[in-house]
Coordinates of C-alpha atoms in Angstrom, one line a residue:
Chain B
M1 CA -54.2 67.7 106.7
A2 CA -52.4 65.5 104.3
F3 CA -54.1 62.8 102.3
D4 CA -54.3 59.7 104.6
V5 CA -55.6 56.4 103.5
T6 CA -56.9 55.5 107.0
K7 CA -57.8 52.0 106.0
N8 CA -59.0 50.8 109.4
V9 CA -62.6 51.8 109.4
V10 CA -65.0 49.5 111.2
S11 CA -68.7 49.9 112.1
G12 CA -69.3 50.9 115.7
R13 CA -65.8 52.2 116.3
G14 CA -65.8 55.0 118.8
T15 CA -63.8 57.4 116.6
R16 CA -66.2 57.6 113.7
E17 CA -66.0 61.4 113.7
D18 CA -62.3 61.2 113.3
D19 CA -62.7 58.9 110.4
Y20 CA -65.2 61.3 108.8
E21 CA -62.9 64.3 109.3
Q22 CA -60.1 62.4 107.6
L23 CA -62.2 61.4 104.6
R24 CA -63.4 65.0 104.3
A25 CA -59.8 66.2 104.5
N26 CA -58.7 63.6 101.9
L27 CA -61.2 65.1 99.4
A28 CA -60.2 68.6 100.2
H29 CA -56.6 67.7 99.7
L30 CA -57.4 66.2 96.3
K31 CA -59.3 69.4 95.4
T32 CA -56.4 71.6 96.4
G33 CA -54.2 69.7 94.0
N34 CA -56.3 70.5 91.1
P35 CA -56.0 71.9 88.5
N36 CA -52.7 70.2 87.6
F37 CA -51.6 71.3 84.1
T38 CA -48.3 70.8 82.3
W39 CA -47.2 72.4 79.0
T40 CA -44.1 71.8 77.0
P41 CA -42.5 74.0 74.3
Q42 CA -44.1 71.9 71.6
S43 CA -47.6 72.9 72.8
N44 CA -46.8 76.6 72.6
L45 CA -49.5 78.7 70.9
H46 CA -48.0 81.2 68.5
L47 CA -50.3 84.0 69.5
S48 CA -47.8 86.8 70.2
T49 CA -46.5 89.4 67.8
S50 CA -43.2 89.1 69.6
P51 CA -42.9 85.3 70.2
A52 CA -40.0 83.5 71.9
G53 CA -37.8 81.6 69.5
G54 CA -38.2 78.0 68.9
P55 CA -38.9 75.4 69.9
T56 CA -35.4 74.4 69.3
A57 CA -33.4 71.4 70.6
R58 CA -30.9 71.7 73.4
N59 CA -29.3 68.3 74.0
D60 CA -32.6 66.9 72.6
H61 CA -34.7 68.9 75.1
Q62 CA -37.1 71.2 73.3
V63 CA -36.8 74.7 74.6
L64 CA -38.2 78.2 73.8
A65 CA -35.6 80.9 73.7
F66 CA -36.4 84.3 75.3
D67 CA -34.3 87.3 74.2
K68 CA -32.5 89.4 76.8
D69 CA -33.2 92.7 75.2
A70 CA -36.8 92.4 74.2
I71 CA -40.3 91.4 75.5
E72 CA -41.0 88.0 74.1
H73 CA -43.9 85.6 74.8
C74 CA -45.2 82.1 74.6
F75 CA -48.7 80.8 75.3
A76 CA -50.1 77.8 77.2
H77 CA -53.7 76.8 77.1
G78 CA -56.3 74.8 79.0
V79 CA -59.8 74.5 80.5
M80 CA -60.4 74.9 84.2
P81 CA -61.8 71.7 85.7
E82 CA -64.9 71.6 87.8
S83 CA -62.7 70.8 90.8
Y84 CA -61.2 74.3 90.7
A85 CA -62.2 75.9 94.0
G86 CA -61.5 79.5 92.9
G87 CA -58.4 79.9 95.0
D88 CA -55.0 81.3 94.2
L89 CA -53.2 80.0 91.2
T90 CA -49.5 79.3 90.8
V91 CA -47.9 79.3 87.3
G92 CA -44.7 77.3 87.4
V93 CA -41.9 78.4 85.1
F94 CA -39.1 75.9 84.5
W95 CA -36.2 77.5 82.8
A96 CA -32.4 77.3 82.4
A97 CA -29.7 79.7 81.3
P98 CA -27.7 78.6 78.3
T99 CA -24.2 79.3 79.8
L100 CA -24.3 81.9 82.5
T101 CA -24.5 81.3 86.3
T102 CA -25.3 84.9 87.5
G103 CA -28.0 87.4 86.7
S104 CA -31.8 87.2 86.9
V105 CA -34.7 86.9 84.5
V106 CA -37.9 88.9 84.9
W107 CA -40.9 86.7 84.0
Q108 CA -44.4 87.9 83.5
T109 CA -47.4 85.7 83.5
V110 CA -50.9 86.8 82.4
F111 CA -54.2 85.0 82.1
L112 CA -56.6 85.3 79.1
R113 CA -60.0 83.9 79.8
Y114 CA -62.3 82.9 77.0
E115 CA -65.9 83.4 78.0
E116 CA -68.7 82.2 75.7
D117 CA -70.3 85.0 73.7
V118 CA -68.1 87.6 75.4
D119 CA -64.5 87.2 74.4
D120 CA -63.5 88.0 70.8
L121 CA -60.7 86.3 69.0
D122 CA -60.1 89.6 67.2
S123 CA -59.4 91.6 70.3
D124 CA -57.8 89.7 73.2
T125 CA -58.3 91.2 76.7
F126 CA -55.8 90.0 79.3
G127 CA -56.0 90.0 83.0
T128 CA -53.5 91.7 85.3
G129 CA -49.9 90.4 84.9
V130 CA -47.7 89.1 87.7
V131 CA -44.0 90.1 87.3
V132 CA -41.3 88.4 89.3
A133 CA -37.5 88.3 88.9
D134 CA -35.8 84.9 89.3
A135 CA -32.1 84.3 89.7
A136 CA -30.3 82.0 87.3
P137 CA -29.1 78.7 88.9
G138 CA -25.6 78.7 90.0
T139 CA -24.6 75.9 87.6
A140 CA -25.1 76.1 83.9
G141 CA -27.6 73.6 82.7
Y142 CA -29.4 73.3 86.0
V143 CA -33.2 74.1 85.8
S144 CA -34.8 76.8 88.0
F145 CA -38.2 75.8 89.3
H146 CA -40.0 79.1 89.8
G147 CA -43.6 79.9 90.8
Q148 CA -45.6 83.0 89.9
L149 CA -48.5 83.5 92.4
H150 CA -51.8 84.9 91.0
D151 CA -53.5 85.8 94.2
S152 CA -56.2 88.2 93.1
D153 CA -59.2 87.9 90.9
A154 CA -57.8 90.4 88.4
E155 CA -54.6 88.4 88.2
R156 CA -56.6 85.3 87.4
D157 CA -58.8 87.2 84.9
S158 CA -61.8 86.0 86.9
L159 CA -61.3 82.4 85.9
A160 CA -64.0 80.0 87.0
P161 CA -64.6 76.2 86.6
G162 CA -65.3 75.3 82.9
D163 CA -63.6 78.4 81.5
A164 CA -61.2 78.0 78.6
F165 CA -58.1 80.0 79.0
A166 CA -54.6 80.8 77.8
I167 CA -51.6 81.9 79.9
R168 CA -49.1 84.3 78.3
V169 CA -45.6 83.7 79.6
G170 CA -43.1 86.5 78.8
R171 CA -39.6 87.5 79.6
V172 CA -39.5 91.3 80.2
G173 CA -35.9 91.8 79.0
S174 CA -36.4 95.5 79.1
N175 CA -37.0 95.5 82.9
G176 CA -34.1 96.9 84.9
S177 CA -34.1 93.8 87.1
D178 CA -33.6 91.5 84.2
T179 CA -29.8 91.1 84.3
L180 CA -29.1 87.7 82.7
D181 CA -27.0 88.7 79.7
E182 CA -28.2 86.0 77.3
D183 CA -31.3 84.1 76.3
A184 CA -33.4 82.3 78.8
H185 CA -34.5 78.7 77.8
L186 CA -38.0 77.7 78.9
L187 CA -38.6 73.9 79.3
R188 CA -42.0 73.6 81.0
V189 CA -44.9 75.7 82.3
T190 CA -47.3 74.3 84.9
L191 CA -50.5 75.5 86.6
R192 CA -51.9 74.4 89.9
E193 CA -54.3 75.8 92.5
S194 CA -52.1 76.9 95.4
T195 CA -54.8 77.5 98.0
P196 CA -58.5 76.4 97.9
G197 CA -60.9 79.3 97.7
A198 CA -64.5 79.9 98.2
V199 CA -66.8 76.8 98.2
G200 CA -68.5 76.3 94.9
L201 CA -69.7 72.9 93.7
Y202 CA -67.5 71.5 96.4
D203 CA -68.7 71.7 100.0
E204 CA -66.5 70.7 102.8
T205 CA -69.4 70.5 105.3
D206 CA -67.3 71.2 108.3
L207 CA -68.4 68.9 111.1
A208 CA -67.3 71.2 113.8
A209 CA -69.5 74.0 112.5
V210 CA -72.6 71.8 112.5
G211 CA -72.5 70.6 116.1
G212 CA -69.9 67.9 116.0
S213 CA -72.1 64.9 115.5
L214 CA -72.4 62.9 112.3
R215 CA -75.6 62.9 110.3
H216 CA -76.8 61.4 107.1
S217 CA -76.2 64.6 105.3
H218 CA -72.5 64.6 106.1
W219 CA -71.9 61.3 104.4
Q220 CA -74.1 62.3 101.5
Q221 CA -72.0 65.4 101.1
L222 CA -68.9 63.3 101.0
F223 CA -70.3 61.4 98.1
D224 CA -71.4 64.5 96.4
N225 CA -68.0 66.1 96.8
G226 CA -66.4 63.0 95.3
Q227 CA -68.7 63.2 92.4
A228 CA -68.0 66.9 91.9
L229 CA -64.3 66.1 91.8
Q230 CA -64.6 63.0 89.5
S231 CA -67.3 63.5 86.9
G232 CA -67.8 66.6 84.8
N233 CA -64.1 67.2 84.5
P234 CA -62.5 68.0 81.2
W235 CA -59.9 65.4 80.3
R236 CA -58.0 67.6 77.9
D237 CA -58.4 70.5 75.5
Y238 CA -57.2 70.3 71.9
L239 CA -56.2 73.2 69.7
E240 CA -55.5 73.3 66.0
P241 CA -51.9 71.9 66.3
Q242 CA -53.1 68.9 68.3
I243 CA -56.1 68.1 66.0
Q244 CA -55.5 65.9 63.0
T245 CA -57.1 66.5 59.6
P246 CA -57.2 64.2 56.6
A247 CA -55.5 65.1 53.3
S248 CA -58.9 65.1 51.6
G249 CA -62.1 66.5 53.1
G250 CA -60.4 67.9 56.1
A251 CA -61.0 71.2 57.8
G252 CA -58.5 73.9 56.7
R253 CA -55.8 75.3 58.9
T254 CA -55.7 79.1 59.3
T255 CA -55.5 81.9 61.9
R256 CA -58.1 84.3 63.3
G257 CA -56.4 87.3 64.9
R258 CA -53.4 85.6 66.3
H259 CA -55.3 82.4 67.1
P260 CA -54.7 79.2 65.1
V261 CA -58.1 77.8 64.1
L262 CA -59.6 75.0 62.0
A263 CA -62.0 76.3 59.3
F264 CA -65.0 74.1 58.5
D265 CA -66.5 74.9 55.1
G266 CA -70.0 76.4 54.8
T267 CA -71.0 74.3 51.7
T268 CA -69.1 71.0 51.9
S269 CA -69.0 68.8 55.0
E270 CA -65.4 68.7 56.4
V271 CA -63.9 66.7 59.2
A272 CA -61.2 66.7 61.9
Y273 CA -59.9 63.9 64.2
I274 CA -59.1 64.4 67.8
P275 CA -56.8 61.8 69.5
C276 CA -58.0 61.3 73.1
A277 CA -57.4 59.2 76.2
V278 CA -59.5 58.7 79.3
N279 CA -58.3 60.4 82.5
S280 CA -59.7 59.8 86.0
Y281 CA -62.8 58.0 84.7
A282 CA -65.8 58.1 87.1
G283 CA -67.4 55.1 85.5
L284 CA -71.0 55.1 84.2
P285 CA -73.7 56.3 86.6
N286 CA -75.2 53.4 88.6
D287 CA -78.7 54.7 88.2
G288 CA -79.0 53.5 84.6
S289 CA -78.7 56.9 82.9
T290 CA -76.7 57.1 79.8
N291 CA -74.2 59.9 80.6
G292 CA -71.0 59.5 78.7
I293 CA -68.5 61.8 76.9
T294 CA -68.8 65.5 76.3
V295 CA -67.2 67.3 73.4
D296 CA -67.2 71.1 73.7
V297 CA -66.6 72.8 70.4
W298 CA -65.4 76.5 70.8
W299 CA -66.0 78.2 67.5
C300 CA -66.9 81.5 65.8
S301 CA -68.0 82.6 62.4
A302 CA -65.5 83.6 59.8
S303 CA -67.8 86.6 59.1
G304 CA -71.2 87.9 60.0
T305 CA -73.4 87.6 63.1
T306 CA -76.3 85.6 61.9
G307 CA -77.1 81.9 61.2
A308 CA -76.3 78.7 62.9
V309 CA -73.9 75.8 62.6
T310 CA -74.6 72.1 63.0
W311 CA -71.9 69.9 64.5
R312 CA -71.6 66.1 64.8
A313 CA -69.2 64.2 67.0
S314 CA -68.7 60.5 67.0
V315 CA -66.4 58.2 68.9
E316 CA -64.1 55.3 67.9
L317 CA -62.7 53.1 70.7
W318 CA -59.4 51.5 70.1
L319 CA -60.0 48.4 72.3
R320 CA -63.3 46.6 72.3
G321 CA -64.0 43.2 73.7
G322 CA -60.3 42.7 74.3
F323 CA -59.4 43.3 70.6
G324 CA -57.8 46.3 69.1
L325 CA -59.1 48.5 66.3
D326 CA -57.8 48.1 62.8
L327 CA -56.0 51.4 62.0
D328 CA -56.6 50.9 58.3
S329 CA -60.4 50.9 58.6
D330 CA -62.5 53.4 60.5
A331 CA -65.0 52.2 63.2
F332 CA -66.8 55.3 64.5
G333 CA -69.9 54.5 66.4
T334 CA -72.2 56.5 68.7
S335 CA -72.6 60.1 67.8
D336 CA -74.4 63.3 68.7
T337 CA -75.5 66.2 66.6
E338 CA -76.2 69.7 67.8
T339 CA -77.0 73.1 66.2
T340 CA -75.9 76.4 67.8
P341 CA -76.5 80.0 66.6
T342 CA -73.4 82.1 66.0
S343 CA -72.7 85.1 68.2
S344 CA -74.9 88.1 67.5
G345 CA -72.4 90.4 69.1
S346 CA -69.5 90.1 66.6
S347 CA -68.2 87.5 64.3
G348 CA -65.1 86.8 66.4
R349 CA -66.9 86.0 69.6
L350 CA -66.7 82.4 70.6
K351 CA -69.7 80.1 71.0
R352 CA -69.6 76.8 72.7
T353 CA -71.5 73.8 71.3
R354 CA -71.7 70.9 73.7
L355 CA -72.1 67.5 72.1
E356 CA -72.9 64.6 74.4
I357 CA -71.9 61.1 73.2
R358 CA -74.1 59.0 75.4
N359 CA -74.0 55.3 76.3
T360 CA -77.0 54.4 74.2
S361 CA -77.9 51.1 72.5
S362 CA -74.4 50.3 71.3
R363 CA -73.2 50.3 74.9
L364 CA -69.9 51.6 73.5
L365 CA -68.9 53.6 76.6
E366 CA -69.2 50.6 78.9
E367 CA -65.7 49.6 77.7
L368 CA -64.0 52.8 78.8
A369 CA -61.6 52.8 81.6
D370 CA -58.7 55.0 82.8
G371 CA -56.1 55.1 80.1
S372 CA -58.5 54.0 77.3
A373 CA -57.4 55.5 74.0
F374 CA -60.0 56.6 71.5
R375 CA -60.6 59.1 68.7
I376 CA -63.3 61.7 68.2
K377 CA -64.4 62.6 64.7
L378 CA -65.8 66.2 64.5
E379 CA -67.8 67.2 61.4
R380 CA -69.7 70.2 60.3
L381 CA -73.0 69.3 58.5
P382 CA -73.7 72.3 56.2
A383 CA -76.4 70.3 54.4
D384 CA -78.4 70.0 57.7
A385 CA -81.5 72.2 57.7
G386 CA -80.4 73.7 60.9
D387 CA -77.0 74.9 59.5
T388 CA -77.9 78.3 58.1
M389 CA -74.5 79.9 58.0
N390 CA -74.5 79.2 54.3
G391 CA -71.3 79.5 52.5
I392 CA -69.5 80.9 55.6
D393 CA -66.7 79.1 57.4
A394 CA -67.1 78.1 61.0
Q395 CA -63.7 78.5 62.8
V396 CA -62.9 76.1 65.6
A397 CA -60.5 77.5 68.2
R398 CA -60.6 74.7 70.7
V399 CA -62.2 71.3 71.4
V400 CA -62.6 70.1 75.0
V401 CA -63.2 66.4 75.7
G402 CA -64.3 65.1 79.1
Q403 CA -66.8 63.1 81.1
Q404 CA -70.4 64.2 81.3
S405 CA -71.2 65.2 84.8
Y406 CA -73.8 63.3 86.7
Chain S
M1 CA -60.9 50.1 91.3
V2 CA -63.6 52.0 89.6
Y3 CA -65.1 55.0 91.3
D4 CA -68.4 53.9 92.9
R5 CA -71.0 56.4 93.9
V6 CA -72.8 54.2 96.6
D7 CA -75.2 57.0 96.9
R8 CA -77.6 55.6 99.4
V9 CA -76.2 56.3 102.8
D10 CA -78.1 56.0 106.0
E11 CA -76.7 56.7 109.4
H12 CA -78.5 53.7 110.8
D13 CA -77.7 51.4 107.9
A14 CA -76.1 48.1 109.0
A15 CA -73.7 48.4 106.1
L16 CA -72.3 51.7 107.3
A17 CA -68.7 50.4 107.4
T18 CA -69.1 49.4 103.8
H19 CA -70.1 52.9 102.9
W20 CA -67.3 54.4 104.7
Y21 CA -64.8 52.0 103.1
Q22 CA -66.2 52.8 99.7
L23 CA -65.7 56.5 100.4
L24 CA -62.2 55.8 101.3
K25 CA -61.6 53.8 98.2
N26 CA -63.2 56.5 96.1
G27 CA -60.7 59.0 97.5
I28 CA -57.9 56.7 96.6
H29 CA -59.2 56.3 93.1
L30 CA -59.5 60.0 92.7
K31 CA -56.0 60.4 93.9
Q32 CA -54.7 57.8 91.6
G33 CA -56.2 59.7 88.7
N34 CA -53.1 61.8 89.0
P35 CA -50.6 61.9 87.5
F36 CA -51.8 61.4 84.0
E37 CA -50.1 62.2 80.8
E38 CA -50.9 61.2 77.2
W39 CA -48.8 61.9 74.1
S40 CA -50.0 61.5 70.6
A41 CA -47.5 61.4 67.7
D42 CA -47.6 65.2 67.5
D43 CA -46.9 65.6 71.3
V44 CA -43.7 63.7 71.5
E45 CA -40.2 65.1 70.9
L46 CA -38.0 63.5 68.3
P47 CA -34.3 63.2 69.2
S48 CA -31.6 64.3 66.8
S49 CA -30.2 60.8 66.5
N50 CA -32.3 57.7 65.5
P51 CA -35.7 59.2 65.8
A52 CA -38.9 57.3 65.0
Q53 CA -40.5 58.4 61.8
R54 CA -43.7 60.5 62.1
H55 CA -46.2 59.9 59.3
D56 CA -49.9 59.4 58.6
R57 CA -51.7 56.1 58.2
N58 CA -55.4 56.2 57.3
N59 CA -55.6 59.7 58.9
H60 CA -54.0 58.5 62.1
R61 CA -50.7 60.3 62.9
V62 CA -48.3 57.5 63.9
L63 CA -44.6 57.1 64.8
G64 CA -43.0 54.3 62.8
F65 CA -40.2 52.3 64.5
R66 CA -38.1 50.3 62.1
P67 CA -36.6 46.9 62.8
G68 CA -33.0 46.3 62.3
T69 CA -29.6 47.2 63.6
S70 CA -30.4 50.6 65.2
A71 CA -32.9 51.2 68.0
E72 CA -35.2 54.2 67.3
Y73 CA -36.5 56.6 69.9
V74 CA -39.1 59.3 70.9
H75 CA -39.1 61.5 74.1
C76 CA -42.2 62.3 76.0
P77 CA -41.9 65.4 78.2
G78 CA -43.9 65.8 81.4
I79 CA -44.0 66.7 85.1
L80 CA -45.0 64.3 87.8
G81 CA -48.4 65.4 89.1
R82 CA -49.1 66.4 92.7
G83 CA -51.5 63.6 93.3
Y84 CA -48.8 60.9 92.9
D85 CA -49.1 58.6 95.8
G86 CA -46.0 56.4 95.4
N87 CA -47.5 53.4 93.7
G88 CA -45.2 53.4 90.7
L89 CA -46.0 54.3 87.2
T90 CA -47.7 52.4 84.3
V91 CA -46.9 53.2 80.7
D92 CA -49.3 52.0 78.0
L93 CA -48.0 51.8 74.5
W94 CA -50.8 51.7 71.8
W95 CA -49.3 50.4 68.5
A96 CA -50.0 48.3 65.4
A97 CA -47.8 46.4 63.0
E98 CA -47.3 48.2 59.7
T99 CA -47.5 45.0 57.6
A100 CA -46.4 42.0 59.7
T101 CA -48.8 39.4 60.9
S102 CA -46.3 37.5 63.1
G103 CA -43.3 38.1 65.3
S104 CA -42.7 40.3 68.3
V105 CA -41.6 43.8 69.2
L106 CA -39.4 44.6 72.2
W107 CA -40.5 47.9 73.6
K108 CA -38.5 49.7 76.2
V109 CA -39.0 52.8 78.3
N110 CA -36.9 54.7 80.8
I111 CA -37.1 58.0 82.6
E112 CA -34.8 60.9 82.9
R113 CA -35.5 62.9 86.1
I114 CA -34.9 66.6 85.8
H115 CA -34.3 67.5 89.4
A116 CA -32.8 70.7 90.8
T117 CA -29.2 69.6 90.3
H118 CA -29.6 67.9 87.0
D119 CA -27.6 69.4 84.1
I120 CA -29.9 69.3 81.0
D121 CA -26.8 69.4 78.8
T122 CA -25.9 65.9 80.0
N123 CA -28.3 63.0 79.6
G124 CA -29.4 61.2 82.8
W125 CA -31.5 58.3 81.6
S126 CA -32.3 55.7 84.2
S127 CA -30.0 52.7 83.7
T128 CA -32.9 50.3 84.4
P129 CA -35.5 50.5 81.6
G130 CA -38.8 48.8 81.8
S131 CA -39.7 46.5 78.9
V132 CA -42.3 44.3 77.3
L133 CA -41.9 41.8 74.5
A134 CA -45.2 42.3 72.6
A135 CA -46.4 39.8 70.0
T136 CA -48.1 41.1 66.9
S137 CA -51.9 41.2 67.0
T138 CA -53.4 37.8 66.2
K139 CA -56.0 39.7 64.1
G140 CA -53.3 41.0 61.7
A141 CA -51.4 44.1 60.6
G142 CA -53.1 47.4 61.4
F143 CA -54.9 46.1 64.5
V144 CA -54.1 48.2 67.6
Q145 CA -52.9 46.6 70.8
R146 CA -52.0 48.0 74.1
S147 CA -48.7 46.9 75.6
R148 CA -48.2 47.7 79.2
I149 CA -45.0 48.4 81.1
T150 CA -44.9 49.1 84.9
L151 CA -42.1 51.0 86.6
T152 CA -41.6 50.4 90.3
D153 CA -41.5 53.4 92.7
G154 CA -38.4 54.0 94.6
T155 CA -36.2 52.1 92.2
A156 CA -34.0 53.0 89.2
E157 CA -37.0 52.3 87.0
T158 CA -38.7 55.6 88.0
D159 CA -35.3 57.3 88.5
D160 CA -36.5 58.4 91.9
L161 CA -38.8 60.9 90.2
A162 CA -40.6 63.1 92.8
I163 CA -43.8 65.1 92.7
G164 CA -43.6 68.3 90.8
E165 CA -40.4 67.4 89.0
P166 CA -40.0 67.5 85.2
Y167 CA -39.0 64.4 83.4
R168 CA -38.6 62.9 80.0
L169 CA -39.9 59.4 79.2
R170 CA -37.9 57.8 76.5
V171 CA -39.7 55.1 74.4
W172 CA -37.8 52.9 72.0
R173 CA -38.0 49.7 70.0
D174 CA -35.0 47.6 70.7
G175 CA -34.7 46.2 67.2
P176 CA -31.1 45.0 67.6
D177 CA -32.2 42.6 70.4
G178 CA -32.6 39.1 69.2
S179 CA -36.0 38.7 70.7
D180 CA -37.4 41.5 68.4
D181 CA -38.2 39.5 65.4
M182 CA -41.2 41.3 63.8
A183 CA -40.5 42.4 60.2
G184 CA -41.5 45.9 59.1
D185 CA -42.3 48.9 61.2
A186 CA -44.1 49.1 64.5
D187 CA -46.5 52.1 64.4
L188 CA -46.9 53.8 67.7
V189 CA -50.1 55.8 68.0
R190 CA -50.3 56.8 71.6
V191 CA -48.4 56.8 74.9
V192 CA -50.2 57.0 78.2
L193 CA -48.6 57.3 81.6
F194 CA -50.5 57.1 84.9
E195 CA -50.0 56.0 88.5
T196 CA -50.2 52.2 88.9
P197 CA -53.4 51.3 90.6
E198 CA -53.1 50.1 94.2

């Protein structure tokens, strides 16, 4: 059932069950449409030992060039939202041939799931790849919109809501079905849930299955479903290339394995800045609780398997009381500080520290709305008594900013 | 409309219709949460001709648009999200004056829809840009302000962009226009695109 606004809802109307079913279907429709990611060549992660060329400009479109005789890759990245129902995933590959109008390209897409305290930046373990040949458009310069269906758990690398992930997109030029005799230009990669899967947080509460008459619990479930969709979702994840560092006192830029990371010193406090915007804001809870913004820091130790790291995140809104922030002077306000032990398994294993910037006495978060721009300052505090990974860098692979669930 | 939990629901409540309608509006709000794209100075693409100047300002990465005889541009690549409900698009430009404390900047945006029969070797920018003449912040240089441009669905302003289609959003300062009279650079710090609320 498609999304239907169905505005004419009145008390006492004889078709209340119909209205209920439509509202339920509306939420299910919304859920099916998530996740909804888009990546561009500039957001490519350079993780591969055989990377695609670029990005380079083609008529001012940034493209990645995949060779016809090799196996070359690029990487997209994200975090699965809480609204992911566990269904099949479709990776969209938007590409064009430089000049030719015949021949096919064999694309392979593979998921790489990052699970806290399990996956190791030093040894990536990919899921099962999906390989599909796609014919070049019949006119040079036209773009092929091509979908790769990941319809098994192995092909999704067991992705679940909240998991950070990467998608490796490759051209298998060595495959016999790859017959396009020139580069293939990649313009976009997308990810969406193609069919909803098993019920998780989200519960459709099928009216027909419970006897066909409305009860209090049905409406309550609709509210709960809406909450599950709206709050607790990550707005965006940020990797090293998207995070800004100051010229002095900033975290260093380096790689761990093939992963770009930000290295925060184990002796001197260093900072990084994350440019953010609010997406699908659920508003503050109306029960008076102070839930606000979550900042998940995915990090590992540069070496060793003992000790802990203390992180602090603070927020700077760019519009308060109708007036804008002065770019030339900082205005970071409410913050949170958390300490997390490093992985005891191996130094490359990722830990996730969740910082919660709550709507406390400054009432800072009351001014958030969809589209609000703000900045997060992330600091490591090696002088804090809880930070015992003395003299050893903490390497940040990813920062995820979103709304705290309620 | 802000999402509202309205979490006390009683089948026999006299305000049942209100609850129902709020559920309905919540669904609309959720749907309108898509599409959503944000571009920082590092996310945009710089064209080969007349690009804005990417640089740092007090640890903010910004795009400097100069005044004068040539308009300067950035391109923001995206795909229209599946949740789009046909209400048109809103583009928020977050920017600050480099040094000026008076005058106005003429911002313009237009869309290039990359549909199945669009040749990417030929530009297809919409001929009807959206625009806003934005005065410098009354608080002075460096103060951020949000300038909003709305693009109407089903018109040349959105280039008939459809769900799932790639696009480029072009943002420029129309310095040659007589109404753009702010001296010095306009520093763009963020571009946000979302569905216009109902």
